[in-house]
Short mmCIF file of C-alpha atoms and ligand atoms in Angstrom, two decimals:
data_model
loop_
_atom_site.label_atom_id
_atom_site.label_comp_id
_atom_site.label_asym_id
_atom_site.label_seq_id
_atom_site.Cartn_x
_atom_site.Cartn_y
_atom_site.Cartn_z
CA MET A 812 4.91 -24.03 9.45
CA THR A 813 7.98 -24.55 11.66
CA GLN A 814 10.93 -22.84 10.57
CA SER A 815 10.72 -19.12 9.57
CA MET A 816 13.37 -16.48 9.16
CA MET A 817 12.83 -13.67 11.58
CA TRP A 818 14.57 -10.13 11.60
CA ARG A 819 14.73 -8.66 15.22
CA PRO A 820 12.86 -11.72 16.57
CA GLU A 821 12.62 -10.27 20.01
CA GLN A 822 10.58 -7.53 18.50
CA GLU A 823 8.57 -9.72 16.19
CA ARG A 824 7.45 -11.62 19.16
CA LEU A 825 6.52 -8.70 21.62
CA SER A 826 2.85 -8.93 22.65
CA GLY A 827 0.60 -7.64 25.47
CA GLN A 828 2.06 -5.28 28.00
CA ALA A 829 5.59 -5.52 26.85
CA LEU A 830 4.60 -4.35 23.54
CA THR A 831 2.34 -1.58 24.87
CA ASP A 832 5.42 -0.49 27.13
CA HIS A 833 7.94 -0.64 24.42
CA GLN A 834 5.54 1.60 22.20
CA LEU A 835 4.53 4.03 24.78
CA ASP A 836 8.31 4.59 25.62
CA LEU A 837 8.89 5.43 22.00
CA LEU A 838 5.79 7.42 21.56
CA ARG A 839 6.65 9.82 24.37
CA GLU A 840 10.18 10.20 22.94
CA ARG A 841 8.59 11.15 19.56
CA LEU A 842 6.41 13.58 20.99
CA ALA A 843 8.86 15.28 22.74
CA TYR A 844 11.00 15.24 19.38
CA VAL A 845 8.48 16.66 17.22
CA SER A 846 7.43 19.19 19.57
CA GLU A 847 10.98 20.45 19.73
CA ARG A 848 11.50 20.16 15.95
CA SER A 849 8.39 20.57 14.04
CA PRO A 850 6.52 24.00 14.19
CA PHE A 851 3.36 21.87 12.80
CA TYR A 852 3.41 19.50 15.72
CA ARG A 853 4.41 21.86 18.47
CA ARG A 854 1.33 23.83 17.56
CA LYS A 855 -1.02 20.86 17.43
CA LEU A 856 0.07 19.18 20.32
CA LYS A 857 0.13 22.76 22.46
CA GLU A 858 -3.43 23.28 21.37
CA ALA A 859 -4.57 19.79 22.38
CA GLY A 860 -2.72 20.12 25.50
CA ILE A 861 -0.59 17.31 25.26
CA VAL A 862 2.31 16.49 27.44
CA PRO A 863 4.60 13.58 26.37
CA GLN A 864 5.17 12.18 29.81
CA ASP A 865 1.36 12.14 30.52
CA MET A 866 1.07 9.09 27.90
CA GLN A 867 0.61 6.24 30.26
CA SER A 868 -1.57 3.94 28.19
CA LEU A 869 -3.38 3.68 24.91
CA ASP A 870 -6.21 5.36 26.27
CA ASP A 871 -4.05 8.57 26.42
CA VAL A 872 -2.95 8.18 23.15
CA ARG A 873 -6.46 8.59 21.81
CA ARG A 874 -6.35 12.27 23.25
CA ILE A 875 -3.66 13.11 20.60
CA PRO A 876 -5.13 14.78 17.56
CA PHE A 877 -5.01 13.00 13.91
CA THR A 878 -2.65 13.97 11.30
CA VAL A 879 -4.27 14.01 7.93
CA LYS A 880 -2.86 14.38 4.48
CA ASP A 881 -4.62 17.51 3.66
CA GLU A 882 -2.90 19.28 6.51
CA MET A 883 0.38 18.13 4.98
CA LYS A 884 -0.70 19.67 1.59
CA ASP A 885 -1.73 22.81 3.22
CA SER A 886 1.33 23.24 5.13
CA GLN A 887 3.40 22.94 1.87
CA ALA A 888 1.04 25.08 -0.03
CA ALA A 889 1.60 27.83 2.51
CA ALA A 890 5.49 27.42 3.01
CA PRO A 891 6.76 25.61 -0.10
CA PRO A 892 8.44 23.63 -1.00
CA TRP A 893 8.53 21.56 2.36
CA GLY A 894 5.82 23.04 4.63
CA ASP A 895 6.47 23.12 8.35
CA PHE A 896 6.00 19.54 9.54
CA HIS A 897 9.35 18.05 8.87
CA CYS A 898 11.77 17.69 11.82
CA ILE A 899 14.86 17.97 9.78
CA PRO A 900 16.30 21.14 7.67
CA GLN A 901 16.58 20.87 4.04
CA ASP A 902 20.33 20.62 4.15
CA GLU A 903 20.06 17.19 6.38
CA ALA A 904 18.05 15.38 3.59
CA VAL A 905 19.63 12.93 1.33
CA ARG A 906 16.53 11.63 -0.59
CA VAL A 907 13.12 13.29 -1.68
CA PHE A 908 9.88 11.53 -2.73
CA GLN A 909 6.71 12.81 -3.95
CA THR A 910 3.14 11.25 -3.38
CA SER A 911 1.30 10.21 -6.49
CA GLY A 912 -1.16 13.05 -6.24
CA THR A 913 -3.75 10.85 -7.87
CA THR A 914 -6.19 12.66 -5.45
CA GLY A 915 -4.98 16.07 -5.80
CA ARG A 916 -1.64 17.99 -4.81
CA PRO A 917 1.39 15.82 -4.21
CA VAL A 918 2.95 15.74 -0.77
CA ARG A 919 6.75 16.01 -0.78
CA ILE A 920 8.66 14.24 1.71
CA MET A 921 12.19 14.40 2.93
CA LEU A 922 14.49 11.57 4.44
CA ASN A 923 17.76 12.14 6.14
CA ARG A 924 20.59 9.61 6.44
CA THR A 925 19.05 7.56 9.25
CA ASP A 926 15.59 7.22 7.78
CA TRP A 927 17.00 6.24 4.31
CA HIS A 928 20.04 4.11 5.36
CA GLU A 929 19.03 2.69 8.56
CA ASN A 930 15.21 2.90 9.42
CA TYR A 931 14.00 1.92 5.67
CA TYR A 932 16.73 -0.91 5.87
CA GLN A 933 15.52 -2.10 9.30
CA GLN A 934 11.78 -2.17 7.78
CA PHE A 935 12.72 -3.73 4.56
CA MET A 936 14.64 -6.47 6.56
CA HIS A 937 11.53 -7.45 8.22
CA TYR A 938 10.15 -7.50 4.80
CA ARG A 939 12.87 -9.59 3.31
CA CYS A 940 12.81 -12.33 6.21
CA GLY A 941 9.04 -12.40 5.84
CA TYR A 942 9.36 -13.32 2.12
CA GLY A 943 12.18 -15.72 2.69
CA LEU A 944 14.84 -14.06 0.45
CA THR A 945 18.47 -14.49 0.92
CA GLU A 946 21.92 -13.01 -0.12
CA LYS A 947 21.59 -15.90 -2.89
CA ASP A 948 18.67 -14.17 -4.54
CA ILE A 949 18.71 -12.01 -7.54
CA ALA A 950 15.97 -9.26 -7.50
CA PHE A 951 14.60 -7.74 -10.68
CA PHE A 952 12.88 -4.35 -10.25
CA PRO A 953 10.86 -3.38 -13.52
CA PHE A 954 9.43 0.07 -12.47
CA ASN A 955 10.33 3.64 -13.64
CA TYR A 956 12.79 5.37 -11.12
CA GLY A 957 11.16 8.63 -10.53
CA LEU A 958 9.81 10.76 -7.63
CA TYR A 959 7.38 8.08 -6.46
CA VAL A 960 8.73 5.97 -3.83
CA ALA A 961 7.67 2.62 -5.29
CA TRP A 962 10.49 0.37 -5.07
CA TRP A 963 13.56 2.38 -4.38
CA GLY A 964 13.68 1.59 -0.70
CA PHE A 965 13.36 -2.33 -0.91
CA GLN A 966 15.92 -2.30 -3.74
CA THR A 967 18.35 0.00 -1.77
CA ALA A 968 17.75 -2.35 1.29
CA MET A 969 18.32 -5.37 -0.50
CA GLU A 970 21.59 -4.29 -1.99
CA LYS A 971 22.71 -3.63 1.42
CA ALA A 972 21.56 -7.19 2.61
CA GLY A 973 23.80 -8.57 -0.20
CA LEU A 974 21.20 -9.64 -2.78
CA MET A 975 22.03 -9.16 -6.39
CA VAL A 976 19.81 -6.26 -7.97
CA LEU A 977 18.80 -6.04 -11.69
CA PRO A 978 17.43 -2.48 -12.22
CA GLY A 979 14.69 -2.91 -14.50
CA GLY A 980 14.25 0.83 -15.45
CA GLY A 981 14.32 2.35 -18.85
CA GLN A 982 13.39 -0.92 -20.64
CA SER A 983 10.61 -1.93 -22.82
CA SER A 984 8.17 -4.72 -21.43
CA LYS A 985 9.73 -7.26 -23.80
CA ASP A 986 13.39 -6.41 -22.86
CA ARG A 987 12.38 -6.88 -19.32
CA LEU A 988 10.99 -10.10 -19.71
CA ARG A 989 13.96 -11.21 -21.73
CA ASN A 990 16.53 -9.76 -18.98
CA ILE A 991 14.29 -11.58 -16.03
CA LEU A 992 15.04 -14.84 -17.95
CA ASP A 993 18.46 -14.23 -19.25
CA TRP A 994 19.98 -12.93 -15.89
CA ASN A 995 18.20 -15.67 -13.90
CA ALA A 996 16.06 -13.51 -11.55
CA THR A 997 14.78 -15.42 -8.71
CA VAL A 998 12.56 -12.54 -7.38
CA VAL A 999 10.47 -9.99 -9.28
CA CYS A 1000 8.83 -7.04 -7.60
CA GLY A 1001 6.04 -4.88 -9.37
CA THR A 1002 2.50 -3.80 -9.19
CA PRO A 1003 0.08 -6.77 -9.37
CA SER A 1004 -1.48 -5.49 -12.70
CA TYR A 1005 2.05 -4.87 -14.38
CA LEU A 1006 3.35 -8.62 -13.45
CA GLN A 1007 0.01 -9.77 -14.72
CA TYR A 1008 0.61 -7.86 -18.18
CA LEU A 1009 4.13 -9.30 -18.44
CA ALA A 1010 3.02 -12.69 -17.63
CA GLU A 1011 0.24 -12.48 -20.48
CA MET A 1012 3.08 -11.01 -22.67
CA ALA A 1013 5.17 -14.21 -21.78
CA ILE A 1014 2.30 -16.55 -22.42
CA LYS A 1015 1.75 -14.90 -25.93
CA SER A 1016 5.06 -14.84 -26.92
CA GLY A 1017 5.77 -18.61 -25.77
CA LEU A 1018 8.38 -17.60 -23.21
CA PRO A 1019 8.84 -20.17 -20.30
CA LEU A 1020 8.05 -18.03 -17.58
CA ALA A 1021 6.51 -20.58 -15.27
CA GLU A 1022 9.68 -22.73 -15.73
CA SER A 1023 12.22 -20.00 -15.01
CA PRO A 1024 14.11 -19.39 -11.79
CA VAL A 1025 11.83 -16.76 -10.59
CA LYS A 1026 10.56 -18.39 -7.23
CA ARG A 1027 8.96 -15.28 -5.61
CA ILE A 1028 6.99 -12.41 -6.90
CA VAL A 1029 6.43 -9.26 -4.48
CA VAL A 1030 3.54 -7.02 -5.33
CA ALA A 1031 2.52 -3.59 -3.94
CA GLY A 1032 0.88 -0.25 -5.00
CA GLU A 1033 -2.28 -1.52 -5.72
CA PRO A 1034 -4.88 -4.11 -4.38
CA GLY A 1035 -4.25 -7.43 -5.92
CA GLY A 1036 -1.55 -9.12 -3.62
CA SER A 1037 -4.46 -10.10 -1.27
CA ILE A 1038 -7.09 -10.67 -3.73
CA PRO A 1039 -7.47 -14.46 -4.26
CA ALA A 1040 -8.19 -14.67 -7.81
CA THR A 1041 -5.36 -12.31 -8.82
CA ARG A 1042 -2.79 -13.81 -6.67
CA LYS A 1043 -3.81 -17.29 -8.22
CA PHE A 1044 -3.23 -16.26 -11.81
CA LEU A 1045 0.02 -14.31 -10.95
CA GLU A 1046 1.31 -17.60 -8.92
CA SER A 1047 0.40 -19.78 -11.82
CA ALA A 1048 1.80 -17.73 -14.59
CA TRP A 1049 4.90 -16.94 -12.81
CA GLY A 1050 5.40 -20.64 -11.50
CA ALA A 1051 6.28 -18.53 -8.42
CA GLU A 1052 5.01 -17.82 -4.59
CA CYS A 1053 3.29 -14.38 -4.33
CA PHE A 1054 3.86 -11.84 -1.35
CA ASP A 1055 1.90 -8.61 -0.86
CA ASP A 1056 3.74 -5.55 0.50
CA VAL A 1057 2.45 -2.37 1.68
CA GLY A 1058 3.77 1.24 2.67
CA SER A 1059 3.51 4.61 1.69
CA THR A 1060 5.58 7.78 1.06
CA GLU A 1061 4.25 9.61 3.93
CA ILE A 1062 4.41 6.83 6.59
CA GLY A 1063 7.02 4.62 5.35
CA ASN A 1064 7.17 0.67 5.19
CA PHE A 1065 4.86 -0.80 7.72
CA ALA A 1066 3.44 -4.36 7.09
CA PHE A 1067 4.60 -7.36 4.96
CA GLU A 1068 3.35 -10.66 4.32
CA CYS A 1069 5.12 -13.97 5.73
CA GLN A 1070 5.34 -17.43 4.54
CA ALA A 1071 2.33 -18.37 6.33
CA HIS A 1072 0.19 -16.10 4.06
CA ASP A 1073 -2.22 -15.27 6.59
CA GLY A 1074 -2.49 -11.60 6.39
CA LEU A 1075 0.14 -8.64 6.62
CA HIS A 1076 2.38 -8.32 9.66
CA VAL A 1077 2.64 -4.93 11.07
CA ILE A 1078 6.07 -3.82 12.04
CA GLU A 1079 4.88 -2.89 15.79
CA GLY A 1080 8.49 -2.37 17.01
CA MET A 1081 8.54 0.70 14.80
CA TYR A 1082 4.83 1.59 14.48
CA LEU A 1083 1.81 2.23 16.77
CA ALA A 1084 -1.11 0.86 14.92
CA GLU A 1085 -4.73 1.43 15.83
CA VAL A 1086 -7.64 0.31 13.96
CA LEU A 1087 -10.86 2.65 14.42
CA ASP A 1088 -14.18 2.95 12.98
CA PRO A 1089 -13.96 5.68 10.29
CA GLU A 1090 -17.23 7.27 11.32
CA THR A 1091 -16.91 7.26 15.38
CA LEU A 1092 -13.38 7.18 15.52
CA MET A 1093 -13.36 4.70 18.41
CA PRO A 1094 -11.42 1.40 18.27
CA VAL A 1095 -12.97 -1.67 16.69
CA GLU A 1096 -12.98 -5.14 17.94
CA ASP A 1097 -10.39 -7.59 16.46
CA GLY A 1098 -11.63 -9.01 13.42
CA GLU A 1099 -13.97 -6.08 12.64
CA VAL A 1100 -13.25 -3.87 9.73
CA GLY A 1101 -11.87 -0.27 10.51
CA GLU A 1102 -9.47 2.59 9.50
CA LEU A 1103 -5.65 2.09 10.36
CA ILE A 1104 -4.13 4.76 12.03
CA LEU A 1105 -0.26 4.88 12.28
CA THR A 1106 2.35 6.62 14.41
CA ASN A 1107 5.68 6.32 13.28
CA LEU A 1108 7.71 5.62 16.37
CA CYS A 1109 11.36 5.70 14.92
CA CYS A 1110 11.36 8.17 11.92
CA GLU A 1111 13.61 11.18 12.25
CA SER A 1112 12.60 13.28 9.21
CA THR A 1113 8.89 13.27 9.22
CA PRO A 1114 7.59 11.19 12.22
CA LEU A 1115 3.75 11.34 11.66
CA ILE A 1116 1.49 11.10 14.80
CA ARG A 1117 -1.86 9.06 14.63
CA TYR A 1118 -1.77 9.37 10.83
CA ARG A 1119 -5.11 8.71 8.97
CA THR A 1120 -3.90 6.34 6.52
CA ARG A 1121 -7.50 5.95 5.03
CA ASP A 1122 -6.99 2.32 4.57
CA LEU A 1123 -9.56 -0.09 5.79
CA VAL A 1124 -8.38 -3.25 7.48
CA ARG A 1125 -9.34 -6.21 9.63
CA ALA A 1126 -6.84 -6.81 12.40
CA SER A 1127 -6.13 -10.14 14.03
CA ARG A 1128 -3.77 -10.52 17.15
CA LYS A 1129 -3.61 -14.14 17.23
CA PRO A 1130 -0.13 -15.42 16.79
CA CYS A 1131 0.66 -16.52 13.38
CA SER A 1132 2.04 -20.04 12.56
CA CYS A 1133 5.35 -18.39 11.41
CA GLY A 1134 6.04 -17.29 15.05
CA ARG A 1135 5.40 -13.78 15.04
CA HIS A 1136 3.16 -12.24 17.53
CA SER A 1137 2.63 -9.03 15.72
CA MET A 1138 -0.55 -7.52 14.68
CA ARG A 1139 -1.79 -9.24 11.22
CA LEU A 1140 -3.94 -7.25 8.81
CA GLU A 1141 -6.16 -9.98 7.43
CA GLY A 1142 -6.75 -10.05 3.50
CA GLY A 1143 -4.48 -6.83 3.30
CA ILE A 1144 -5.88 -3.49 2.64
CA LEU A 1145 -9.56 -4.04 2.08
CA GLY A 1146 -10.04 -0.53 0.53
CA ARG A 1147 -10.24 3.36 1.44
CA SER A 1148 -12.19 4.65 4.16
CA ASP A 1149 -12.96 7.78 2.16
CA ASP A 1150 -14.50 5.90 -1.02
CA MET A 1151 -16.31 3.09 0.15
CA PHE A 1152 -19.95 2.98 -0.45
CA GLN A 1153 -22.93 0.52 0.28
CA PHE A 1154 -25.08 -0.89 -2.17
CA ALA A 1155 -27.25 -4.10 -1.91
CA GLY A 1156 -25.86 -4.52 1.68
CA VAL A 1157 -22.24 -4.96 0.42
CA ASN A 1158 -19.55 -2.61 1.28
CA ILE A 1159 -17.99 -1.66 -2.11
CA PHE A 1160 -14.68 0.20 -2.84
CA PRO A 1161 -13.90 1.69 -6.32
CA SER A 1162 -10.33 0.09 -6.02
CA GLN A 1163 -11.92 -3.29 -6.18
CA ILE A 1164 -13.33 -2.33 -9.48
CA GLN A 1165 -10.12 -0.83 -10.46
CA GLY A 1166 -8.23 -4.02 -9.67
CA ILE A 1167 -10.46 -5.96 -11.99
CA LEU A 1168 -10.17 -3.20 -14.83
CA HIS A 1169 -6.34 -3.62 -14.55
CA GLY A 1170 -6.76 -7.31 -15.82
CA ILE A 1171 -8.79 -6.50 -18.74
CA ASP A 1172 -6.87 -5.17 -22.00
CA GLU A 1173 -9.95 -4.20 -23.95
CA PHE A 1174 -11.06 -1.44 -21.59
CA SER A 1175 -8.88 1.78 -20.36
CA GLN A 1176 -8.47 2.11 -16.68
CA GLU A 1177 -11.25 5.04 -16.48
CA PHE A 1178 -14.34 4.11 -15.16
CA GLN A 1179 -17.53 5.65 -13.26
CA LEU A 1180 -19.81 3.88 -10.83
CA LEU A 1181 -23.44 5.01 -11.07
CA ILE A 1182 -25.28 4.04 -7.95
CA PRO A 1183 -29.26 4.09 -8.42
CA ARG A 1184 -31.50 5.37 -5.89
CA GLN A 1185 -32.06 2.92 -2.82
CA GLY A 1186 -35.20 0.83 -3.52
CA SER A 1187 -35.56 1.46 -7.16
CA GLY A 1188 -34.54 -2.18 -7.99
CA LYS A 1189 -31.71 -1.31 -10.43
CA ARG A 1190 -28.59 -2.58 -10.58
CA LEU A 1191 -25.17 -0.84 -10.07
CA ILE A 1192 -23.70 0.39 -13.34
CA ILE A 1193 -20.19 0.24 -14.34
CA ARG A 1194 -19.53 2.82 -16.96
CA VAL A 1195 -16.24 1.93 -18.93
CA GLU A 1196 -14.75 2.84 -22.25
CA PRO A 1197 -12.54 0.91 -24.68
CA MET A 1198 -8.86 1.09 -24.71
CA SER A 1199 -8.97 2.62 -28.22
CA GLU A 1200 -11.38 2.70 -31.26
CA GLN A 1201 -9.53 -0.20 -32.71
CA VAL A 1202 -10.93 -2.75 -29.98
CA SER A 1203 -13.49 -4.96 -32.10
CA GLU A 1204 -17.04 -5.16 -31.09
CA SER A 1205 -16.71 -8.85 -30.41
CA ASP A 1206 -14.04 -8.34 -28.26
CA LEU A 1207 -15.75 -5.65 -26.23
CA ILE A 1208 -18.58 -8.06 -25.76
CA ARG A 1209 -16.39 -10.68 -24.55
CA ALA A 1210 -14.55 -8.24 -22.09
CA ARG A 1211 -17.92 -6.88 -20.90
CA ASP A 1212 -19.14 -10.55 -19.83
CA TYR A 1213 -15.75 -11.18 -18.09
CA LEU A 1214 -16.12 -7.85 -16.22
CA ILE A 1215 -19.75 -8.91 -15.07
CA GLU A 1216 -18.37 -12.47 -14.01
CA THR A 1217 -15.43 -11.12 -12.37
CA VAL A 1218 -17.55 -8.53 -10.29
CA ARG A 1219 -20.15 -11.08 -9.40
CA TYR A 1220 -17.35 -13.59 -8.12
CA ARG A 1221 -15.33 -10.97 -6.18
CA ILE A 1222 -17.78 -8.55 -4.89
CA THR A 1223 -20.88 -10.68 -4.86
CA ILE A 1224 -23.02 -8.37 -6.88
CA THR A 1225 -24.16 -8.27 -10.52
CA PRO A 1226 -23.65 -4.90 -12.00
CA ASP A 1227 -24.67 -3.66 -15.49
CA ILE A 1228 -21.90 -2.28 -17.87
CA GLU A 1229 -22.21 0.86 -19.94
CA ILE A 1230 -19.76 1.12 -22.65
CA VAL A 1231 -19.11 4.88 -23.66
CA GLU A 1232 -16.85 6.03 -26.42
CA ALA A 1233 -13.08 5.53 -26.13
CA GLY A 1234 -11.55 8.54 -24.40
CA SER A 1235 -14.46 9.87 -23.40
CA LEU A 1236 -14.47 9.41 -19.51
CA PRO A 1237 -12.95 12.34 -17.59
CA ARG A 1238 -9.27 12.09 -16.91
CA SER A 1239 -7.55 12.91 -13.75
CA GLU A 1240 -10.31 13.42 -11.46
CA GLY A 1241 -10.27 12.81 -7.83
CA LYS A 1242 -11.21 9.40 -6.61
CA SER A 1243 -14.63 10.37 -5.08
CA LYS A 1244 -15.65 11.51 -8.81
CA ARG A 1245 -15.75 7.78 -9.82
CA VAL A 1246 -19.03 7.40 -7.76
CA ILE A 1247 -21.96 9.17 -9.06
CA ARG A 1248 -25.27 8.54 -7.15
CA GLU A 1249 -28.59 8.95 -8.84
CA SER A 1250 -30.40 11.80 -7.22
ZN1 LIG B 782 3.29 -14.84 9.95
#
């Protein structure tokens, strides 16, 4: 590729010593800032003997203690509702979000005017240019506007950037499809599983989705955007180019896919990214899988320092054909460090199974993985349940065979499938409960 839209190209092209200098300057500033404003960080940094001005290289950064999500939860439990890690008083906040809480107590995050209107905007303008969107685009957001950050930030930034925004909340899936077609949306943003569901519904209803003006789809919130089979289905059913998008309530919006489709670019002008071995916590080489650790270098409300995202990534520093030099996460987010397990020599993440189940209507989204004792010669068992008691036996057998085939294709192991009664699997359990080891 030769031509690529770029937001703040001087930052996108920073590399080597110039990038390190830029990041260390911002890091020293952020460390001084959090020491002054956040009792949580004042305590942590003092205990570790960290003096901002001592940060002279990335080796020094490794002396700084990590921040983990449980500390934030504990802080909010001890001093509800906000805890003591924020750097702003409540009256400066203009927006509040809450993590989804699927792994326990949610964390609440406040954002002030600068973060919501300026920092989020800057981050999403990098995304917008990566996706190749212009102010002529018409963007449809089929999501429920709630406390979960989802598409709130991207939508707000796109309005400011001059795109026409079609809010897709409070509508049935059928109405959403109709509105996408009637209003000539050119870009649709959603989770991969929901966009897959809409596409299947369009196919069943004979709606001409693939011939519609939708030219791009942006997916986030689940694995899928960087899983080849999911992407292929989405691109063909929507007749559109698919872009992956990552970010989180706690740390903000740190990486996007460009039109070269060669991994996700980290916004290194605003984030310090480290990739560490999740066991030894030492840096891994480029091309090796490790946990992504992020420091937010620009945030005013909750700048997190060395935040353990628990996301596993494979980083590359080779310049991309789009012209950006920033770190790329090859294959997107590969899984979660806290729930990965090894079976038959393959690293497996429950999120991969979840991603596959999202595409199978006959099964509910609940599942368990039963890992046999090593050397027993038994297969990994995926325990699933029908979506309802109404699913026929022949449909279940077809769905089971599809699940086996898809797991074999994507994960390269052949599982056994155990189908239990509809509604009998435990609900709302932590992610780790999905994995049961034979003792
Ligand atoms: Zn690129």
